[in-house]
XYZ file of C-alpha atoms in Angstrom:
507
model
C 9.954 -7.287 167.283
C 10.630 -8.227 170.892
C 10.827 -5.179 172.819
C 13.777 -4.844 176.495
C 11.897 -4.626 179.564
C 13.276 -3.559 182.653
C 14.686 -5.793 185.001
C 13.038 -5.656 188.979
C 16.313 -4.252 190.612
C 15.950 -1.245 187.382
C 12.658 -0.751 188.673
C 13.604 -0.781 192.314
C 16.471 1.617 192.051
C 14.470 3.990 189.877
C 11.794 4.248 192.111
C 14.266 4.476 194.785
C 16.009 7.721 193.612
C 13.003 9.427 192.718
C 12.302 9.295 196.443
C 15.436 10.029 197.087
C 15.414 13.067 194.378
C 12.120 14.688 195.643
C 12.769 14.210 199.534
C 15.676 16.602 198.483
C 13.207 19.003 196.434
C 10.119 19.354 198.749
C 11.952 21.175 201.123
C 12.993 23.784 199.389
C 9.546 24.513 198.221
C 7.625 23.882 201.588
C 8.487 27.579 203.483
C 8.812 30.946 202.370
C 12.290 32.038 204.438
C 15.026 29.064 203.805
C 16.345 28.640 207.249
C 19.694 28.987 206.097
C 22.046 31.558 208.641
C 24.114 33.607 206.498
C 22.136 32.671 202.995
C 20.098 36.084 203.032
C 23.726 38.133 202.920
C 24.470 36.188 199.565
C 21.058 37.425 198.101
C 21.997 40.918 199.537
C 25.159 40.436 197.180
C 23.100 39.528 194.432
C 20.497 43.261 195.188
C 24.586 44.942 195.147
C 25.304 43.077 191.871
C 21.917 44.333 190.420
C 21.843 47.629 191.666
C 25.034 48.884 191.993
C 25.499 50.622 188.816
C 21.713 52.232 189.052
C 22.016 56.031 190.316
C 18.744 56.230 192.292
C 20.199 53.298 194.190
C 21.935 53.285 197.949
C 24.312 50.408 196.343
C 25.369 52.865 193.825
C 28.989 54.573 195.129
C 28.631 52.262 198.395
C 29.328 48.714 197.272
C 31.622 47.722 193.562
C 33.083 44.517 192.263
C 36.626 43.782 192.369
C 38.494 40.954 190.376
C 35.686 39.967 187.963
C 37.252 36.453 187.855
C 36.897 35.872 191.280
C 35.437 32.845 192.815
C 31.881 33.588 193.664
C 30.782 34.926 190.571
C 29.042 31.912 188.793
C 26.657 31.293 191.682
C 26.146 35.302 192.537
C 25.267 35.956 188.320
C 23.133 32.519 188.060
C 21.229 33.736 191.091
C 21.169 37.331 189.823
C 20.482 36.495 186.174
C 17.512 34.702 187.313
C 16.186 37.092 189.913
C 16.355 40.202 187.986
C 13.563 37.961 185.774
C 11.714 37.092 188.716
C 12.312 37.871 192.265
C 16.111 37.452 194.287
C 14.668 34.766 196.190
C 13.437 32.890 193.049
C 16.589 32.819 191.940
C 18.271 31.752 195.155
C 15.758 29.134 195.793
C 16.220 27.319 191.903
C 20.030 27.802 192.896
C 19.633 25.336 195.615
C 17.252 23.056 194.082
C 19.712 22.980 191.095
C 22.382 22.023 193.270
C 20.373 19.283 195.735
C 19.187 17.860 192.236
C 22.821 18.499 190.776
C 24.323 16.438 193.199
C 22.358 13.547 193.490
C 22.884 13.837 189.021
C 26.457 13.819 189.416
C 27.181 11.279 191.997
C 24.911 8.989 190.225
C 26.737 9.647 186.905
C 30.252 9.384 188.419
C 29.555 5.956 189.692
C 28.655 4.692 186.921
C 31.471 6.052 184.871
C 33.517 5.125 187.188
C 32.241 1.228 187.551
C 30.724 1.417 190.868
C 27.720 0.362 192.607
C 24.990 2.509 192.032
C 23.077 1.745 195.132
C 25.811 4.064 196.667
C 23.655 7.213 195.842
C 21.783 6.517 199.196
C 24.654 8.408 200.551
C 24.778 11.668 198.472
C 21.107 12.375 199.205
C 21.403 13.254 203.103
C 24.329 15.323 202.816
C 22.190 17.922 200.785
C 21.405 18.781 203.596
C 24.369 19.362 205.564
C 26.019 21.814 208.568
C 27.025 23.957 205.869
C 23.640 24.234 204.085
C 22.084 25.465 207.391
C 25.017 27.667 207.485
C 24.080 29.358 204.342
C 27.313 28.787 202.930
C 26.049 29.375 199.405
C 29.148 28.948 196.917
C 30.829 26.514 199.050
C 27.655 24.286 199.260
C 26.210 24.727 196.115
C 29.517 23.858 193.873
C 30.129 19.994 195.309
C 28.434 18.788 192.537
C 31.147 19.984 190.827
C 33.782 18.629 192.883
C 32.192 14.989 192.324
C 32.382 15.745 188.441
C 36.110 17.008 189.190
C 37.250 13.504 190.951
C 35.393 11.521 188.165
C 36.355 12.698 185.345
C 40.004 13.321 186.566
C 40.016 9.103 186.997
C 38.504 8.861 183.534
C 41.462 11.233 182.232
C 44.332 9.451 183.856
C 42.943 5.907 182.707
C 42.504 6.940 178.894
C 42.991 10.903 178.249
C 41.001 11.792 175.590
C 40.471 15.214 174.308
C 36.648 15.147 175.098
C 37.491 14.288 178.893
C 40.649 16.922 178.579
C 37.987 19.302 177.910
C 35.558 18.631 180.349
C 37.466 18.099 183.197
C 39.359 21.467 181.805
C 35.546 23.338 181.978
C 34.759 21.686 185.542
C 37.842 23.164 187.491
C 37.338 26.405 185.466
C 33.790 26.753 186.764
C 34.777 25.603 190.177
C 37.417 28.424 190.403
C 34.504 30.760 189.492
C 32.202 29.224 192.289
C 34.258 29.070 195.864
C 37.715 29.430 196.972
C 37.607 26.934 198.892
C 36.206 24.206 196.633
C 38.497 24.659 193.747
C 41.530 23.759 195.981
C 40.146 20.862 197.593
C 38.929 19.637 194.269
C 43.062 20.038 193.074
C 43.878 18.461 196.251
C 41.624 15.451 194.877
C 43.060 15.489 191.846
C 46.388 15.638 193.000
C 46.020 12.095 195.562
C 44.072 10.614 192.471
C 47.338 11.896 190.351
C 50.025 10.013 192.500
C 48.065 6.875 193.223
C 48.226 6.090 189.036
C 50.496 4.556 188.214
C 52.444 3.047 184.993
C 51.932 6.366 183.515
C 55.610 7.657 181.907
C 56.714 11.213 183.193
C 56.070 12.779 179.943
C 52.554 11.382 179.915
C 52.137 12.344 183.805
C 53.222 16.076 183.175
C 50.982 15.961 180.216
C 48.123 15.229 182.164
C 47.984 17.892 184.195
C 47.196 20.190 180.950
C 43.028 20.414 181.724
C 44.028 22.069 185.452
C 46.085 25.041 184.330
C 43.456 27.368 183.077
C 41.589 26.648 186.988
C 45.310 27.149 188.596
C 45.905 30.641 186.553
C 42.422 31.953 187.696
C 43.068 30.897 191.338
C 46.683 32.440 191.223
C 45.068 35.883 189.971
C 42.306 35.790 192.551
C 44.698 35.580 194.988
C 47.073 38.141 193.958
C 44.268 40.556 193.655
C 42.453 39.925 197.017
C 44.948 38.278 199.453
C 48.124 40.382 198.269
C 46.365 43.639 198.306
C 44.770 45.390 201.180
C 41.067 46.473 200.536
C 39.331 49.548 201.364
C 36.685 48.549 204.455
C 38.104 44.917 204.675
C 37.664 43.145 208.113
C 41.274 41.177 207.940
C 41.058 37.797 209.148
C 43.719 36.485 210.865
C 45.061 33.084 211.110
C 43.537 31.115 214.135
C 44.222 27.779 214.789
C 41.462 25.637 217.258
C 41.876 24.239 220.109
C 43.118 20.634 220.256
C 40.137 19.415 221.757
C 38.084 20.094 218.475
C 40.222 18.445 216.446
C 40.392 14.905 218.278
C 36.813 15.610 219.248
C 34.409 12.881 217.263
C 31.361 14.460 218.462
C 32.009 17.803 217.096
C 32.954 15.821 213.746
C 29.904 14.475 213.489
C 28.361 18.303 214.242
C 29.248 19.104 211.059
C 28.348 16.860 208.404
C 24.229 17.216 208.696
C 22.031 20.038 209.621
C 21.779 21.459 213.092
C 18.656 20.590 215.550
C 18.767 18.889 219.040
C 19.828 15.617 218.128
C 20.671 15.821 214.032
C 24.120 14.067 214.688
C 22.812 10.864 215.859
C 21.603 10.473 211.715
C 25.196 11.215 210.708
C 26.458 8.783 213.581
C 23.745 5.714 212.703
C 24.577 6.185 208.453
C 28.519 5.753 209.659
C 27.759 2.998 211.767
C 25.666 1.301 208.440
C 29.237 2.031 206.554
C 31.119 0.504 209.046
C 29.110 -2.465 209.256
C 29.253 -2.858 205.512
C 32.883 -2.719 205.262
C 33.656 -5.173 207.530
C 31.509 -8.258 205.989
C 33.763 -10.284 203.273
C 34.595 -9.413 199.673
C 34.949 -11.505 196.842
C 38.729 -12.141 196.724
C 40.301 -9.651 194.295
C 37.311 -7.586 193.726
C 37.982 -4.340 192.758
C 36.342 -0.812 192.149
C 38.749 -0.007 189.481
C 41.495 -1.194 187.426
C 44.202 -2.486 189.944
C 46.888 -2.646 187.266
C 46.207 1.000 186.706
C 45.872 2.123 190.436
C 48.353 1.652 193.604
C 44.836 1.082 194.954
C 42.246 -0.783 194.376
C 40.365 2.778 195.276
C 42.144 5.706 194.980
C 39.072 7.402 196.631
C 40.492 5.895 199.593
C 43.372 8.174 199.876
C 41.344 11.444 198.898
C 38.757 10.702 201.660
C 42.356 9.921 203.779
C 43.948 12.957 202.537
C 40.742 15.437 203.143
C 40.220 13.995 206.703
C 43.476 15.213 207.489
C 43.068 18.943 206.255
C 40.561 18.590 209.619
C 43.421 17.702 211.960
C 45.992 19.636 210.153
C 44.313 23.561 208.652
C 43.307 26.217 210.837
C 40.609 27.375 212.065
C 40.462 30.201 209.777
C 43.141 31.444 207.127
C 43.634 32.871 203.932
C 41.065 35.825 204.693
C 38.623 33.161 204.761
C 36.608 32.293 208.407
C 36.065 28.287 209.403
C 38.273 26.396 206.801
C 39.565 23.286 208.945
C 35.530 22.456 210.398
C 34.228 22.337 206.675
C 36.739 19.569 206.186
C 34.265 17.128 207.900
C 31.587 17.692 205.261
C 33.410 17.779 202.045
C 35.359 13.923 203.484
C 31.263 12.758 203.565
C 31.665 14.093 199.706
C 34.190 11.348 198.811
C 33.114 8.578 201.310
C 30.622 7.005 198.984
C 33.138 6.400 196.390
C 35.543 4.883 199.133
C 33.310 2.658 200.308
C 33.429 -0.881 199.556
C 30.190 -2.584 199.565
C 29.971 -6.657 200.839
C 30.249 -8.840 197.715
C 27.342 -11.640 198.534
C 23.412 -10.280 197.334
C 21.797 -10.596 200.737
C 24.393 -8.722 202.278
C 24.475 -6.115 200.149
C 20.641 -5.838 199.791
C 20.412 -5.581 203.910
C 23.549 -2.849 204.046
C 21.984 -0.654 201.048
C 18.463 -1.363 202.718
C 19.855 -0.003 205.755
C 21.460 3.043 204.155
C 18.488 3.935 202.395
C 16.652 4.026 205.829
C 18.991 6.624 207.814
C 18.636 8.688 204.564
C 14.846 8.490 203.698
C 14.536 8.949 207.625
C 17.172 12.094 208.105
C 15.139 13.923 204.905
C 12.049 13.109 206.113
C 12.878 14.559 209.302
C 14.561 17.910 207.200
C 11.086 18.333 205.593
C 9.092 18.104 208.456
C 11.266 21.061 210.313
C 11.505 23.254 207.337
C 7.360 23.416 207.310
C 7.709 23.778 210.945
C 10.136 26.875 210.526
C 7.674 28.043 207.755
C 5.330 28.406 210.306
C 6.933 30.078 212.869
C 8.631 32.814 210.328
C 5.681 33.461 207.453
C 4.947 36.183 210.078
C 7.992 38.250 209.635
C 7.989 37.978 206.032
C 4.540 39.658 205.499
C 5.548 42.012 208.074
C 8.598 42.152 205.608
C 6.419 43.246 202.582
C 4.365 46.007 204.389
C 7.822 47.994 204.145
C 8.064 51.165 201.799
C 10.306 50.571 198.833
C 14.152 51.674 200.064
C 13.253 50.912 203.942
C 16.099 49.985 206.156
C 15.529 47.510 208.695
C 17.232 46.349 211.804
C 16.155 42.827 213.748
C 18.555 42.533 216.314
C 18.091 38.564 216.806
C 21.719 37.450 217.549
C 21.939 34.134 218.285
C 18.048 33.740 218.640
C 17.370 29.930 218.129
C 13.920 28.565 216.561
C 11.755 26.011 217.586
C 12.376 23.495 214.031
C 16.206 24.562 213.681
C 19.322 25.549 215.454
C 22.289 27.249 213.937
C 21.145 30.509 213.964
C 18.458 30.560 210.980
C 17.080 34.077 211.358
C 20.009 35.546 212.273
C 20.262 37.756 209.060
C 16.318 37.814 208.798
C 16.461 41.783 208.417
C 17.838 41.406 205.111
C 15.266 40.490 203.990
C 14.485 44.322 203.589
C 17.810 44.898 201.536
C 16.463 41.639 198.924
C 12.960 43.101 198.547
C 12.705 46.354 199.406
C 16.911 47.736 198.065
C 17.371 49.457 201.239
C 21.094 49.149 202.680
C 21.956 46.664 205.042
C 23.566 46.820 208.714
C 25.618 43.686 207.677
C 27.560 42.262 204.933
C 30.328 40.043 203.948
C 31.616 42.920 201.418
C 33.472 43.684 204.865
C 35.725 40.722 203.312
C 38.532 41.616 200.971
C 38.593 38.227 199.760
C 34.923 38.704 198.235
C 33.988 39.943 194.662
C 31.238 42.180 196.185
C 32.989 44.842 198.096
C 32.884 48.257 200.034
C 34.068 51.344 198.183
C 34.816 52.707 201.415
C 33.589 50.644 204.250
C 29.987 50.075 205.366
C 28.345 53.134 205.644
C 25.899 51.410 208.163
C 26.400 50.855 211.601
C 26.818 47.295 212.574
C 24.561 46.498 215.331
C 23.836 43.819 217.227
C 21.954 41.794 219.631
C 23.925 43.008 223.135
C 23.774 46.528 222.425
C 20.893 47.664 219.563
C 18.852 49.407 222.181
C 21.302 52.048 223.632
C 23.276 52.493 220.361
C 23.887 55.795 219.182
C 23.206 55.596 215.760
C 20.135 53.606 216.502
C 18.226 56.248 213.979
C 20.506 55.973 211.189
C 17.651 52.796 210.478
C 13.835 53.520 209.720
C 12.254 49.842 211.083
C 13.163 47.304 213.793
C 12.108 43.745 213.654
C 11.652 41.968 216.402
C 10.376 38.262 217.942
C 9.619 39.025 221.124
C 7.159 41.914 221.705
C 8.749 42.719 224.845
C 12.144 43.800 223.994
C 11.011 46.464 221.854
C 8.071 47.483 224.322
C 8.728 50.652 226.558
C 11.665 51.966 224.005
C 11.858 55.388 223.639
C 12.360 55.550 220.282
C 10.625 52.530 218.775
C 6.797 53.268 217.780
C 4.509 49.821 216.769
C 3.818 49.637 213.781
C 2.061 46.062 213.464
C 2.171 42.623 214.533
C 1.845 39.328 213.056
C 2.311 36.156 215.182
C 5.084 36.172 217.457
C 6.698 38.993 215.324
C 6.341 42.837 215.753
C 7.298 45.780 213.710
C 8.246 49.035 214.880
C 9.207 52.526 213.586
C 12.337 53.735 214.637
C 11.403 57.794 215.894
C 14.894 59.426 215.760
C 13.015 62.744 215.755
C 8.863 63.287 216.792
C 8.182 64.910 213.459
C 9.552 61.445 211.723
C 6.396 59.969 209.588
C 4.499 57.407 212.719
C 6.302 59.319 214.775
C 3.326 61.540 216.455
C 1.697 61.439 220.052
């Protein structure tokens, strides 16, 4: 009995996405703090979540949920279900390695349902790590494997509806309305392009099809009702702000936002376009498709949703809908659909050298991610231990602002004193319930003063925290009513003295 072997190019592209799969991995597992800006807030929802209904908690009678169907809630109760097992930051941390394995899973399933090359994966991999990862933009980042499922199995669905793919793509939008507000309308919007560019599909059958999305357009019409129609008690409204024409047209800042944030970063997003570019433009067999011509008015119909979702960055605002930056994401979630777009050459050596290529910028972008996120370990393990030497319930202030570090820009320690609210339960200074739109919200506004960088050393309810974290020694130095408690590398800890009799507080 003869038994299959694999062929070279199965071996090859195995070996190639395990690289691929565990240059997205390492990071996560190679530093303590994820250098993520406003990531530590989402754990702080997931303490609320855990602790609101707990008496002997601060959360209890400050912070509630509002509609329980709001999108959010899948990522906040995975992360919760798992941390209230292990630790908060467990269960943040298998969140994100779920979703940078997650999306390499689904974009290499969706090509192949979908007929495609699979050598396009080379392009999923680097936008793991993109602006909005750094960002900390936990739902919105963490559901695009979902969106990828979405667009794939909404093709499948209009070329041969079936009730197994009714179902599935039916489960997919439901979850997505559950994970970000912003997500399950661009995945619609998707949907919608893929919807119009089918054709030979009778009116009946064309109404029909749209069957699976109702359940995921009923949640997002009661989520809005509830949180955009009604005003909520503490909310910071957000009102509509368009930007300035000159980020718009701007290519530069385009490229800003598709790949993490150091000196630099852009030029990887710049030299993988250039790669696409190049490949586009060398010759394809006559008449070679992606899909079914006779069934599309294009060849691709991921043409016209990468088309369509470039536009929503000339043509949304800045920020709308109680929601802050919805045009600059735009950039980001086009990279989603630009592998499926993209037409590879037809001829082998061609193709070889462009996915060769491809592969390169991508192994060489993740290398580089890895290398900074074990630099950032090392310049932040300090503050964590310093972190851990808090009593249980401890507030803590660390005024950084826009403090920069030396591995990564975009602000990755901005929301470091968190970190105290995650481990420790105490009550933060800052938190997104301060957005109606959230499912996490105030009962009656922050009872916390926010406090920030500019002014944290004359404010006057300075006392109303026990600890203040910061990087450099001297700011805190000389203050009247800050006491050293310990240092650890560049990072100090003080004791905030509102009164002389306050524990640490003596001569």
């Amino acid at each position: 009995m003869s038994r299959s072997r694999l062929a070279p190019s199965d071996v090859v592209y195995g070996l190639a996405a395990f690289a691929l799969t565990a240059l997205v991995v390492l990071p996560w597992l190679s530093t303590e703090l994820l250098p993520l800006m406003d990531y530590p807030m989402f754990l702080s929802f997931a303490r609320a979540w855990l602790d609101m209904n707990d008496p002997a908690s601060p959360f209890h009678g400050t912070y509630t949920l509002g509609w329980p169907l709001s999108p959010l809630v899948a990522p906040l109760a995975i992360t919760a279900g798992i941390g209230s097992l292990t630790s908060l930051e467990t269960g943040g941390r298998a969140l994100w390695i779920l979703y940078a394995v997650g999306l390499l899973a689904a974009g290499a399933w969706a090509l192949r349902a979908l007929g495609q090359d699979r050598w396009k994966l080379v392009l999923f991999a680097p936008l793991v790590f993109g602006k909005w990862t750094a960002s900390g933009f936990v739902g919105f980042v963490t559901g695009a494997p979902l969106v990828l499922l979405a667009g794939a199995l909404g093709v499948l669905w209009l070329d041969h509806p079936t009730r197994r793919r009714g179902v599935a793509l039916a489960a997919v939008s439901t979850l997505l309305a559950l994970w970000h507000a912003l997500l399950i309308p661009e995945a619609l919007l998707a949907l919608g392009v893929l919807w119009l560019c089918r054709q030979g599909m009778s009116w009946r059958a064309r109404i029909r099809s749209l069957v699976p999305l109702l359940p995921a357009a009923a949640l997002l019409a009661a989520w809005a009702s509830q949180a955009l129609g009604r005003p909520q008690a503490g909310a910071r409204p957000i009102p509509t702000v368009w930007a300035p024409a000159t980020e718009f047209l701007s290519l530069d800042l385009f490229f800003d936002k598709i790949f993490m944030v150091w000196p630099g970063s852009s030029a990887w997003a710049k030299a993988l376009a250039l790669v696409l570019v190049l490949g586009a433009l060398l010759p394809r067999d006559a008449g070679e498709e992606d899909l079914d011509e006779r069934r599309w008015r294009l060849g691709n119909p991921f043409i016209a949703v990468a088309l369509v979702t470039v536009a929503c960055w000339f043509a949304l605002p800045a920020n709308a809908f109680g929601v802050e930056i919805v045009q600059a994401r735009f950039a980001w979630l086009t990279a989603l659909w630009v592998p499926f777009a993209w037409r590879l050459p037809s001829r082998p050596v061609a193709r070889a050298a462009v996915v060769a290529a491809a592969f390169g910028v991508s192994v060489g972008y993740l290398t580089e991610v890895g290398q900074r996120f074990r630099a950032f370990h090392a310049e932040t393990i300090g503050a964590s231990r310093l972190v851990d030497s808090l009593p249980q319930g401890a507030t803590l202030l660390a005024p950084l602002g826009h403090v920069q570090t030396r591995a990564l820009a975009n602000n990755p320690i901005r929301e470091i004193q968190q970190l105290a609210t995650i481990r420790k339960g105490g009550l933060p200074t800052t938190s997104f319930a301060s957005y109606g739109v959230n499912v996490v919200r105030f009962v009656n506004g922050n009872p916390k003063p926010s406090i920030f960088a500019h002014d944290w050393q004359r404010h006057p309810r300075l006392g109303e925290f026990e600890h203040v974290l910061l990087r450099a020694p001297k700011l805190g130095d000389g203050h009247p009513a800050l006491r050293e408690l310990r240092r650890d590398g560049d990072w100090v800890l003080y004791r905030v003295c509102a009164r002389p009799a306050d524990p640490g507080c003596g001569p």
